[in-house]
Short mmCIF file of C-alpha atoms and ligand atoms in Angstrom, two decimals:
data_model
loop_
_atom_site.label_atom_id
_atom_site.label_comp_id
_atom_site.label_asym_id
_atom_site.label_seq_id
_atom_site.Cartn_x
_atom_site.Cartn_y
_atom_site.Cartn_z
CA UNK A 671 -46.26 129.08 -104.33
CA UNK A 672 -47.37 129.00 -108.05
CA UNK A 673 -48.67 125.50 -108.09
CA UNK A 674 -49.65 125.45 -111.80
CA UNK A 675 -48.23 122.77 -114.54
CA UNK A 676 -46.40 124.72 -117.02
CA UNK A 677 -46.67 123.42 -120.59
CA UNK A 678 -44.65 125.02 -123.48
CA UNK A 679 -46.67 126.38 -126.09
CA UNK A 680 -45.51 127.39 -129.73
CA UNK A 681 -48.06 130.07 -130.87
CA UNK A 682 -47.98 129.52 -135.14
CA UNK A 683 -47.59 132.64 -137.23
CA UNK A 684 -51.78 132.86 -138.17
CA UNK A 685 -52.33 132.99 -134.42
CA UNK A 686 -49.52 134.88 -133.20
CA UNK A 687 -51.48 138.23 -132.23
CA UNK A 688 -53.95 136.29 -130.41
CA UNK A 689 -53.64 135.96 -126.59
CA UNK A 690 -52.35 132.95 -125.09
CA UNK A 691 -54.92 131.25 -123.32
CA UNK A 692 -55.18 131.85 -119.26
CA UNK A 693 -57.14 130.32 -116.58
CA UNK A 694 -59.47 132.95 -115.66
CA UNK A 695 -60.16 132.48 -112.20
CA UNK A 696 -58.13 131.13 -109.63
CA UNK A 697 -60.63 127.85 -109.39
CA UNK A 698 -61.31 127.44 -113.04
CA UNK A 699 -60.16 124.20 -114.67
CA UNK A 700 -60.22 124.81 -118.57
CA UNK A 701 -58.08 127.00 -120.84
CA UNK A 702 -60.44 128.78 -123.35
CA UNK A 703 -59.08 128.05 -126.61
CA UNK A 704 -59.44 130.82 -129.44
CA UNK A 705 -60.44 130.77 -133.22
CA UNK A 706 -57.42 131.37 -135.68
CA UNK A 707 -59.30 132.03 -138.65
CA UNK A 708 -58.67 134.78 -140.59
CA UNK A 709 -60.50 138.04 -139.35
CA UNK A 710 -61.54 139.03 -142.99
CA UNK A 711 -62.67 135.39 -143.15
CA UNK A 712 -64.90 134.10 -140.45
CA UNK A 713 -66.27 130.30 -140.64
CA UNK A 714 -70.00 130.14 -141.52
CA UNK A 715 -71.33 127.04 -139.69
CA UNK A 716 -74.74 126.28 -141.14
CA UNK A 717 -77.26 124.52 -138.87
CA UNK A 718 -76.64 121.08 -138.78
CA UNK A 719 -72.90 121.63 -140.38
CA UNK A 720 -69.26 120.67 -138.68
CA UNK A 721 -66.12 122.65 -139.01
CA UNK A 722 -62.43 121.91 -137.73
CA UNK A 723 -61.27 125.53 -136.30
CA UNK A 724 -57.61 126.04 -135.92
CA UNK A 725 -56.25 127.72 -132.93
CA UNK A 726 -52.96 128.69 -134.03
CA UNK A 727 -51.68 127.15 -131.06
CA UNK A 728 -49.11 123.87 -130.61
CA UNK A 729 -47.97 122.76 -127.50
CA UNK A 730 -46.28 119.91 -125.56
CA UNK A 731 -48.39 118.77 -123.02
CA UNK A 732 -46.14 116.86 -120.34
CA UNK A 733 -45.83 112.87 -120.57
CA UNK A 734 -48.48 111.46 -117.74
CA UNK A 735 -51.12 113.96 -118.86
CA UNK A 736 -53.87 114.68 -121.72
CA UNK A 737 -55.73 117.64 -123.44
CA UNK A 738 -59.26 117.25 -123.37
CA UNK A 739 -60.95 119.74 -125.58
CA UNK A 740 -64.40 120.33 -124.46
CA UNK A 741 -67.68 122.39 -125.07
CA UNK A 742 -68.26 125.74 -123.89
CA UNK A 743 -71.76 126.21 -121.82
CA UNK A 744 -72.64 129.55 -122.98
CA UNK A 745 -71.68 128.68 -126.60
CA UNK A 746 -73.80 125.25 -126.52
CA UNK A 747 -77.07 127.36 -124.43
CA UNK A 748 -76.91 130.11 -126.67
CA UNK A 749 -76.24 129.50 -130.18
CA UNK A 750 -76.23 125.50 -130.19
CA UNK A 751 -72.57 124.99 -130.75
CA UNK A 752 -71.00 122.48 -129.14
CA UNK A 753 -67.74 120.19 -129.82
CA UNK A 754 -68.53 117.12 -131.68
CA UNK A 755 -65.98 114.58 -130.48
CA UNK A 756 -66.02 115.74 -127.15
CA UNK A 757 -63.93 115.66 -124.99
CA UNK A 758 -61.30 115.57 -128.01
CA UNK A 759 -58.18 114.08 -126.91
CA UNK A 760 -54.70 115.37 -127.27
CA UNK A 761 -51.80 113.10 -126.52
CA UNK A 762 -48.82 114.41 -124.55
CA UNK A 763 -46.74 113.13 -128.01
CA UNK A 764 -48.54 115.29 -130.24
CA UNK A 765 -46.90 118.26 -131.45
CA UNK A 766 -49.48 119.21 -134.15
CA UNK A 767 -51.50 122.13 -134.17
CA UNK A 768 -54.43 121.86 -131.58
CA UNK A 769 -57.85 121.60 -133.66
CA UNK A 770 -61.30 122.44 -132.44
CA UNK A 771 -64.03 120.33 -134.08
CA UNK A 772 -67.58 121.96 -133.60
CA UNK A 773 -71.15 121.12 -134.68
CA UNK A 774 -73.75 123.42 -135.17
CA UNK A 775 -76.89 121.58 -133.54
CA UNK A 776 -78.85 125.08 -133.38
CA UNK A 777 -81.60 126.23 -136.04
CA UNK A 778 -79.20 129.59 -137.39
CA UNK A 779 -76.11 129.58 -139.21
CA UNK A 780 -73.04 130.97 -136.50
CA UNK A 781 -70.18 133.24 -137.46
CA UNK A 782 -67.04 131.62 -135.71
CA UNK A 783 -64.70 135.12 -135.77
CA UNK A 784 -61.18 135.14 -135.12
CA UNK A 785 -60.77 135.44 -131.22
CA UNK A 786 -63.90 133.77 -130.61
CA UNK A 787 -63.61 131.46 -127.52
CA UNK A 788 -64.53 128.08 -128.97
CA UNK A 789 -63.91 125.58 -126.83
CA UNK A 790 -62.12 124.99 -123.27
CA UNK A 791 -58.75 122.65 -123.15
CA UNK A 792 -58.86 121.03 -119.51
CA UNK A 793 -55.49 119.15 -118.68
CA UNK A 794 -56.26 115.75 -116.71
CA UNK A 795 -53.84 112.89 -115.33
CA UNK A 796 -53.64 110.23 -117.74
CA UNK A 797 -53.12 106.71 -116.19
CA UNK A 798 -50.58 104.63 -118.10
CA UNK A 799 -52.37 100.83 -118.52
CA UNK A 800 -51.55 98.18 -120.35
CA UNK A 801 -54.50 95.01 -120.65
CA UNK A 802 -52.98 91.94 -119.33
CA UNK A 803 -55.47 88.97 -120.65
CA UNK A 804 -56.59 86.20 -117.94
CA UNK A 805 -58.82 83.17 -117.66
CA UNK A 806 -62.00 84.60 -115.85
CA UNK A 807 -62.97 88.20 -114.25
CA UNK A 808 -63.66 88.13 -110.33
CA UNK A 809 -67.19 88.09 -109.47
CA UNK A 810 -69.34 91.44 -108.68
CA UNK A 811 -72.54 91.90 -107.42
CA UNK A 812 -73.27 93.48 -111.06
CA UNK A 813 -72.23 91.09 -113.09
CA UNK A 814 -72.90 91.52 -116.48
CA UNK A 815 -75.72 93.90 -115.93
CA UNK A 816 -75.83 97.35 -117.10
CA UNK A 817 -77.77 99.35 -119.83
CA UNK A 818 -80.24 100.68 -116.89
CA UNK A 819 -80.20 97.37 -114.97
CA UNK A 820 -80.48 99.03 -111.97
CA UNK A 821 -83.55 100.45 -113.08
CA UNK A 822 -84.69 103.61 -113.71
O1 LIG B 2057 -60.32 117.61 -130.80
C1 LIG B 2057 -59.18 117.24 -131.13
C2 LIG B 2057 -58.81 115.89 -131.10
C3 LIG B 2057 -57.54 115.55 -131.51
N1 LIG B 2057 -56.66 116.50 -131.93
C4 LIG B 2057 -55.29 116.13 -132.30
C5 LIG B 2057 -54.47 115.86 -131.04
C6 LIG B 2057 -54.47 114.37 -130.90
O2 LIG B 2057 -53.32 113.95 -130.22
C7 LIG B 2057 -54.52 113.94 -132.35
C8 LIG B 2057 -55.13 112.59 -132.55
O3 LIG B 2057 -56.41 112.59 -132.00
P1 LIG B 2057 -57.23 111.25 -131.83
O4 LIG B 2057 -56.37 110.20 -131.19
O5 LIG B 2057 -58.52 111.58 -131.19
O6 LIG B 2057 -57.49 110.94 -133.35
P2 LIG B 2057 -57.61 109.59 -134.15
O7 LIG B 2057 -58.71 109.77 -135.10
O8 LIG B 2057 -57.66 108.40 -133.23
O9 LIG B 2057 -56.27 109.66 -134.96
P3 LIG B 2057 -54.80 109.12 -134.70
O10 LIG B 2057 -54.74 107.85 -135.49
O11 LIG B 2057 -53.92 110.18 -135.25
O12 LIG B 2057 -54.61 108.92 -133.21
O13 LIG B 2057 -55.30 114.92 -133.02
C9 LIG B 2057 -57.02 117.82 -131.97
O14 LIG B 2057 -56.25 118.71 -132.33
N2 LIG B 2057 -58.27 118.15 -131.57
#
């Protein structure tokens, strides 16, 4: 039985030659989400520099669930490139294109080429809470404590 989520994707015309993103093995979690930039016109992130990548990709993620965009390993151990608001969010509502915001925190300028695997989009459960304000919070053994109160 084919047990996975199906989500409807939209691949925009500067990413439509690019292949739609797959989990790769039968255990992985994340889809690995590709750079749409233009092949005669990769991005030059500088050390210390950010850069919003497009992906060329939109897609409706079901009601109930999120996109979490989040860092690659071998990017981040290799070349120092990570994702800067990670793990970005995308809401089930959004119907945008899906953007990839990375940070160089290496020592070399990196060449982000169209194709390149950027980032990974995992798909988690979202749980749908609303704050309901009350007199006083039940008491825990923590309390109030945190910031290493536990030690170290
Ligand atoms: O890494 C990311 C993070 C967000 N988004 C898109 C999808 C998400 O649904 C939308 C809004 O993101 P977020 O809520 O993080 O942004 P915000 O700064 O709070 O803006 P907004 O007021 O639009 O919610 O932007 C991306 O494409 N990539």
């Amino acid at each position: 039985m084919d047990r996975h989520l199906r989500i409807g994707v939209v691949r925009l015309d500067h990413g439509r030659d690019l292949p739609l993103p797959e989990m790769k093995t039968a255990g992985a979690a994340g889809l690995d989400l590709p750079a749409a930039v233009p092949a005669d016109a990769p991005i030059v992130l500088a050390p210390g520099g950010r850069t919003l990548v497009p992906t060329g990709l939109t897609m409706a993620i079901p009601e109930g669930y999120e996109g979490q965009v989040r860092p690659r390993s071998g990017l981040a151990f290799s070349q120092g490139v990570t994702v800067l608001n990670a793990p970005g969010t995308i809401d089930a509502d959004y119907r945008g294109e899906l953007k990839v915001l990375l940070v160089n925190l290496g020592d070399a300028p990196v060449e982000i080429t169209r194709g390149m695997r950027i980032a990974q989009l995992v798909i988690a459960p979202v749980t749908a809470t609303r704050l309901v304000e009350v007199e006083a919070l039940d008491d825990t053994v923590r309390g109030a404590g945190g910031f290493g109160s536990t030690g170290h």
